[in-house]
CSV table of C-alpha atoms in Angstrom, one decimal:
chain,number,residue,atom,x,y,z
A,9,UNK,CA,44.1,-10.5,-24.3
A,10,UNK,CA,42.1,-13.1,-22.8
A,11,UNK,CA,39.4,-11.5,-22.0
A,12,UNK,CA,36.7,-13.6,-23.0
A,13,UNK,CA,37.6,-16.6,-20.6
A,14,UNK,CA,36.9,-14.7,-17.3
A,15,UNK,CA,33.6,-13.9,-16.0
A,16,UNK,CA,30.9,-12.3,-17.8
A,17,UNK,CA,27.9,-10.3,-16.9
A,18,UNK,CA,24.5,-10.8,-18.6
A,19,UNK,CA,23.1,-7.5,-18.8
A,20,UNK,CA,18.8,-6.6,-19.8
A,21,UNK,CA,19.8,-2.9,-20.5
A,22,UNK,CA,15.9,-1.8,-20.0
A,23,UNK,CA,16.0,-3.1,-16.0
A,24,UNK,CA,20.0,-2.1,-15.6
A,25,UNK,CA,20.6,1.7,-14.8
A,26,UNK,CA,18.6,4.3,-16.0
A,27,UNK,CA,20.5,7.3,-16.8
A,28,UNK,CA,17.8,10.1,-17.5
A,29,UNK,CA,15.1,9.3,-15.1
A,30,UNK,CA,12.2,7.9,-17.5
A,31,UNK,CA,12.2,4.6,-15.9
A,32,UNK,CA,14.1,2.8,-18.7
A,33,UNK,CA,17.4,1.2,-18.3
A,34,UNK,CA,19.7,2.9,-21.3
A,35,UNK,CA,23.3,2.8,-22.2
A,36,UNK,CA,24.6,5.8,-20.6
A,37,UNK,CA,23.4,4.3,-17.5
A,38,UNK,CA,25.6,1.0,-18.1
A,39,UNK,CA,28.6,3.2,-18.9
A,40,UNK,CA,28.2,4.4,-15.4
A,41,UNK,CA,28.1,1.3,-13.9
A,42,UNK,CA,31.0,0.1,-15.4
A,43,UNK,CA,33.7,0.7,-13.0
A,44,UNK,CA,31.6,-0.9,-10.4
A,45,UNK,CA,31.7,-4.4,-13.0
A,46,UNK,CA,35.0,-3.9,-13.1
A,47,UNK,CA,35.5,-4.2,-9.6
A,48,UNK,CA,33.3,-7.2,-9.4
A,49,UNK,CA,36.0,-8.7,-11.7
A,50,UNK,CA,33.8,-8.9,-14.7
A,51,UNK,CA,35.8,-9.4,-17.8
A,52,UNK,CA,32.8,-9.9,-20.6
A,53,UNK,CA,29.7,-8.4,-20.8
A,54,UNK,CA,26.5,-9.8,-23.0
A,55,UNK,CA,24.1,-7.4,-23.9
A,56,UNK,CA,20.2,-9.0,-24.6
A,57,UNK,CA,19.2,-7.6,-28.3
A,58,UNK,CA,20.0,-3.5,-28.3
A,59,UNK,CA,18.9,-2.8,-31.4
A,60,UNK,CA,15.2,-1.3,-32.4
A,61,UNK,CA,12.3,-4.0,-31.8
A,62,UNK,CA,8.7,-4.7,-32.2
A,63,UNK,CA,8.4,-6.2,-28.5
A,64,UNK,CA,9.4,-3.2,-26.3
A,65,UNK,CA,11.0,-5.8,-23.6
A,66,UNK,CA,13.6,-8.4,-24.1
A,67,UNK,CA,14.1,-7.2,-28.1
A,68,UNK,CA,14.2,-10.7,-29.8
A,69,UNK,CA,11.9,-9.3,-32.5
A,70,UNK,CA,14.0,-6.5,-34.8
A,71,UNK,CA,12.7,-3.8,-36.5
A,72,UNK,CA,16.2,-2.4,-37.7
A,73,UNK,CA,19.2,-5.1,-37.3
A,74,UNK,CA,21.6,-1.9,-37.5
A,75,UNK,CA,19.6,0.6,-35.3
A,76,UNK,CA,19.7,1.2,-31.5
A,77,UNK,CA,16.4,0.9,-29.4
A,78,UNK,CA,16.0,5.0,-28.9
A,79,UNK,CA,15.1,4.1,-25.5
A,80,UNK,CA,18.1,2.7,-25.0
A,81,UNK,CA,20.6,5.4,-26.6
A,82,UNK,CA,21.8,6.0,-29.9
A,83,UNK,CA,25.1,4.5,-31.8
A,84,UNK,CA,27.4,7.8,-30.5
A,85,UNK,CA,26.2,5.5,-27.0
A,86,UNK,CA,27.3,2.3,-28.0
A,87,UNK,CA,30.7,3.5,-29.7
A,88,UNK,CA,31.5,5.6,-26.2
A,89,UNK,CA,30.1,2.1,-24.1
A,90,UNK,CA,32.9,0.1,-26.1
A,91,UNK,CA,35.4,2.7,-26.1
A,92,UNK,CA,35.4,2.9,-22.0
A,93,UNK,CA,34.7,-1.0,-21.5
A,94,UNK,CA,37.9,-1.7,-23.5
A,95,UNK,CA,39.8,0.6,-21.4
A,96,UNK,CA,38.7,-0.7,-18.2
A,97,UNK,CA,39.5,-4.3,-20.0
A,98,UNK,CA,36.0,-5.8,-20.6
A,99,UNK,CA,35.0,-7.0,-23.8
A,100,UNK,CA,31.3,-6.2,-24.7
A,101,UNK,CA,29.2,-8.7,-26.8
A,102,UNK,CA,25.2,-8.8,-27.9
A,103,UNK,CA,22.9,-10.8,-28.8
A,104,UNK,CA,22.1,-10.9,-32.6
A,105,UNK,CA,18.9,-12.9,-34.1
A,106,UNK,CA,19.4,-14.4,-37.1
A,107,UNK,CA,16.2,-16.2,-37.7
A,108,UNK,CA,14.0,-14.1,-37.7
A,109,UNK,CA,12.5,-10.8,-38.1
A,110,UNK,CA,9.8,-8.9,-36.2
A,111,UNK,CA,6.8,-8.8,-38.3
A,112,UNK,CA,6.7,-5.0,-38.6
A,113,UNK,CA,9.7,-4.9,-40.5
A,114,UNK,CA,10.0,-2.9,-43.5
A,115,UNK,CA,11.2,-5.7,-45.1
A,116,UNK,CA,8.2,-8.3,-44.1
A,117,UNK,CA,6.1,-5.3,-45.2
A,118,UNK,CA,7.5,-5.3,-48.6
A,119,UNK,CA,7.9,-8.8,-48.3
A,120,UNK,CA,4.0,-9.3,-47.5
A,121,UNK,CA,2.5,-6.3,-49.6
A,122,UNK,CA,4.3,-7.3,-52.8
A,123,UNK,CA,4.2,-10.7,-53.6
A,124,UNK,CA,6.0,-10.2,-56.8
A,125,UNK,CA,8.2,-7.9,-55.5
A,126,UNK,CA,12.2,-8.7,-54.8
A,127,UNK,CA,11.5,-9.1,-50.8
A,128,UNK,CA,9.1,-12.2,-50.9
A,129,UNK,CA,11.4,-14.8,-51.0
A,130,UNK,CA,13.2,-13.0,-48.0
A,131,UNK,CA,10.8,-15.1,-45.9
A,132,UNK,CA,9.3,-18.7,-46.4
A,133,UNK,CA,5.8,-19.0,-47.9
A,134,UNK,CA,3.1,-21.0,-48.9
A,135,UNK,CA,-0.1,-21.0,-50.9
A,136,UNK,CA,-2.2,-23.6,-48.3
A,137,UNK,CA,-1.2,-24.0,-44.7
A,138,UNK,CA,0.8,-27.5,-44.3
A,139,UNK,CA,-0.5,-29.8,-42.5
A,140,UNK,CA,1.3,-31.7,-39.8
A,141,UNK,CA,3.5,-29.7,-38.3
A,142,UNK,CA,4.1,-29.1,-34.7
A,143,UNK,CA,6.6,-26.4,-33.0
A,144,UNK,CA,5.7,-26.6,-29.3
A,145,UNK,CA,2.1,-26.9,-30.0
A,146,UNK,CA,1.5,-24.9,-33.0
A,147,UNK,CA,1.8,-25.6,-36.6
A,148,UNK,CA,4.2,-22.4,-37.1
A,149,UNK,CA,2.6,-21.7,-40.4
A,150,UNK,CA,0.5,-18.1,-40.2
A,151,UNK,CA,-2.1,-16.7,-42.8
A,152,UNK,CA,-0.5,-13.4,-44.5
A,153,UNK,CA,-2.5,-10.5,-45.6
A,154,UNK,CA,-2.7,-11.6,-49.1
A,155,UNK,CA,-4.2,-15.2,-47.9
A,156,UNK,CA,-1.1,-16.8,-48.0
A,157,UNK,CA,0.9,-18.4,-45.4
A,158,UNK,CA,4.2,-17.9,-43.9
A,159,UNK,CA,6.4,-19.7,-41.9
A,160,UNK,CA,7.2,-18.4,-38.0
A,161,UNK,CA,9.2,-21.1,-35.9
A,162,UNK,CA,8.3,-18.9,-32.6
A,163,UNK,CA,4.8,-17.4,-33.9
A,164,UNK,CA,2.7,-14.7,-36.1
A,165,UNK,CA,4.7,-12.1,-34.4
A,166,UNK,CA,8.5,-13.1,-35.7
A,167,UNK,CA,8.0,-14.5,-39.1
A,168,UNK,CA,11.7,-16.5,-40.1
A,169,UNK,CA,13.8,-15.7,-42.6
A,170,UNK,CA,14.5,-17.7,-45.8
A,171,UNK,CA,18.0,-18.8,-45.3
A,172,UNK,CA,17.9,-20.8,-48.9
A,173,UNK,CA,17.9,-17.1,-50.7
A,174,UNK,CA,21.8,-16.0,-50.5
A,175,UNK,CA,20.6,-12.5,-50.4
A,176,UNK,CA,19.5,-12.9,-46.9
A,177,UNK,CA,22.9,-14.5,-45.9
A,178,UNK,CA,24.5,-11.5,-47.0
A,179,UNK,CA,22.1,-9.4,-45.7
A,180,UNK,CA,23.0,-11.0,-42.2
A,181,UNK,CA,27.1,-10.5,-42.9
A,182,UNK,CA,26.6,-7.2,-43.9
A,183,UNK,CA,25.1,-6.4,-39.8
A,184,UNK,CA,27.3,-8.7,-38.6
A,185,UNK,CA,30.1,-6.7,-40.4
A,186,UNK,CA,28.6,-3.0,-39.4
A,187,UNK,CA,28.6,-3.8,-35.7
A,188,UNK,CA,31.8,-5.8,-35.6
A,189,UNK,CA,33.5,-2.7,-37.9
A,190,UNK,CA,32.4,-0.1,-35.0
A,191,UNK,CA,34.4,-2.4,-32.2
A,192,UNK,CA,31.6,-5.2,-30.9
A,193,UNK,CA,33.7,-7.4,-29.0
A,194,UNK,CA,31.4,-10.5,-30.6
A,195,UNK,CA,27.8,-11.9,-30.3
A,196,UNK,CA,25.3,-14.7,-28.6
A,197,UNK,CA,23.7,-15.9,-32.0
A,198,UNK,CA,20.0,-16.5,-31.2
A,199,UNK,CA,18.8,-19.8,-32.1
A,200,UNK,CA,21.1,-21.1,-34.6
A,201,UNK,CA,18.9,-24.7,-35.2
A,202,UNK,CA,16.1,-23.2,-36.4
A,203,UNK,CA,17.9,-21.2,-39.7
A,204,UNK,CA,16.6,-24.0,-41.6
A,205,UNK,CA,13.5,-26.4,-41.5
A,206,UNK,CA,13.1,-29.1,-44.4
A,207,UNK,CA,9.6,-30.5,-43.3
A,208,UNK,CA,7.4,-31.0,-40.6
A,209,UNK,CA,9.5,-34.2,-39.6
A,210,UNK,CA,12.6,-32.9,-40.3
A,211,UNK,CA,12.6,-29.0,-38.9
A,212,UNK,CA,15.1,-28.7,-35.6
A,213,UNK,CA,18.3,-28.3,-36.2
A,214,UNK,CA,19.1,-29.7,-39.5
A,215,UNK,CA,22.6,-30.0,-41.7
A,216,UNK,CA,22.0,-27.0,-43.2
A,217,UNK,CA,21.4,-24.7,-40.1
A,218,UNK,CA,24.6,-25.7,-38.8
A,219,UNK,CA,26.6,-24.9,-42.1
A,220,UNK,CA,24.9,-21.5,-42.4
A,221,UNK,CA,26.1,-21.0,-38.2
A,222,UNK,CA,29.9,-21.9,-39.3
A,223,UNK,CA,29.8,-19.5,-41.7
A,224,UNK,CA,28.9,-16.5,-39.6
A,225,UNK,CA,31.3,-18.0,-37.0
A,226,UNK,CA,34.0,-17.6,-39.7
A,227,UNK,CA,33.0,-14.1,-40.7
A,228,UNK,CA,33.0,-12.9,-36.7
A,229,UNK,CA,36.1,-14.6,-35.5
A,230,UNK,CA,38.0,-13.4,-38.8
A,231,UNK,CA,38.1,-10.3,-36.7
A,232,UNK,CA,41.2,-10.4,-34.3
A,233,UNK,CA,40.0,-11.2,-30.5
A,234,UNK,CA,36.6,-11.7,-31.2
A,235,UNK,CA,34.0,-14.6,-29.1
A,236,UNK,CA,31.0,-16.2,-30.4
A,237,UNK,CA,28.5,-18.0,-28.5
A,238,UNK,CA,25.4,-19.7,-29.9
A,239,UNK,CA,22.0,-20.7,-28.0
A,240,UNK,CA,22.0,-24.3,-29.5
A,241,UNK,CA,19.0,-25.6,-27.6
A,242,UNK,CA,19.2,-28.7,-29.5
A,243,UNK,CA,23.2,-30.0,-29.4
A,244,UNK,CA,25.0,-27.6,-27.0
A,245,UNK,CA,27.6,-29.5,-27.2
A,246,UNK,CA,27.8,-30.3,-30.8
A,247,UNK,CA,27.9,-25.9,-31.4
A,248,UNK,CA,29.9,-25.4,-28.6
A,249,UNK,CA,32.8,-27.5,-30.5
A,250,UNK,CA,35.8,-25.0,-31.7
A,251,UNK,CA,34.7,-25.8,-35.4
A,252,UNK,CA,30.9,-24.7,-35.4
A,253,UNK,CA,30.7,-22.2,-32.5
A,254,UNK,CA,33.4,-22.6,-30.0
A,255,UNK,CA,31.1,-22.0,-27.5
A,256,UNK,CA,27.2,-22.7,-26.7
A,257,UNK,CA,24.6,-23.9,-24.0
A,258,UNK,CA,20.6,-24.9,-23.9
């Protein structure tokens, strides 16, 4: 009880404790270290992204949203990780990015391969590359293999989801939903104010980015005991308010 109000631990599992001697930080090696967080007094800790990525570092660009990095561990690893933080009392959240996908996805694959297939409104297209856009220096709009142009807030490499399709809102509450069902104590959500962009004016955290981040809020904290926190570059603040994320920073 409580837990999530005393002092948490962020944790980069690749640079952590590496259990098995190939030079990689996993999740058996965390699990060893956790009576030693316990003694520091660590109540919380915050995993950066676990699951499999394109990157091969920090893990912001997913491959699977339900699948554990093999160089990190397996699920049996994360199940046994929350079964002996809990009994030490430590509550274990990760990160989870909405926005975005890696661009090796299956489902950017489908998405880019078939452009009259059912994945290619999971993403955000258009014919001609707008002009006048500018996302810390780019124009965020990228020339698919088909000549066509998607949308990528933080490059070629992560193109974003298309939040205005309600198939990929569900698709995001059904992961939310698999991790929380196995015992995830919560998640950071990674750059909530870029769900949506309405034009190259009107593109940073917009009305509709925020609605969409209640919504998972409601889903997670449903669960009894759970903690959200969102990166909310634009309005910390504003997201870390109990009714959109109840907590948040820059």
């Amino acid at each position: 009880e409580g837990w999530q109000h005393g002092a948490f631990m962020e944790i980069f599992v690749r640079a952590y404790q590496d259990s098995d001697g190939d030079g990689i930080g996993d999740l058996k090696g965390l699990i060893q270290r956790l009576d030693y967080l316990q003694a520091l007094g660590i109540k919380g800790i915050w995993l950066m992204p676990i699951q499999a990525n394109a990157d091969g570092d920090h893990g912001y660009a997913p491959t699977d949203f339900r699948r554990v990095a093999p160089e990190y561990g397996s699920l049996a690893d994360v199940d046994e990780l929350l079964r002996q933080a809990h009994a030490r009392g430590i509550g274990v959240i990760t990160d989870y990015v909405l926005n975005h996908a890696a661009a090796e996805h299956p489902l950017f694959w489908r998405a880019q391969s078939e452009p009259q297939g059912p994945f290619r409104d999971w993403f955000v297209w258009q014919q001609e590359k707008p002009q006048g856009w500018d996302i810390w220096g780019q124009n965020p709009w990228y020339r698919g293999a088909d000549g066509q142009h998607f949308f990528g807030t933080f490059g070629p490499h992560m193109p974003d989801f298309n939040f205005r399709n309600e198939r990929v809102a569900e698709f995001h509450r059904d992961n939310l939903r698999f991790w929380l069902n196995r015992g995830l104590d919560g998640f950071r959500l990674d750059a909530v104010p870029h769900l949506v962009e309405n034009n190259a004016k009107d593109w940073n955290d917009q009305p509709e980015s925020r609605a969409l981040t209640a919504d998972y809020v409601r889903l997670i904290k449903a669960y009894p005991q759970r903690y959200v926190t969102c990166e909310a570059t634009a309005q910390p603040k504003v997201y870390g308010a109990d009714a959109l994320c109840g907590g948040a920073f820059a």
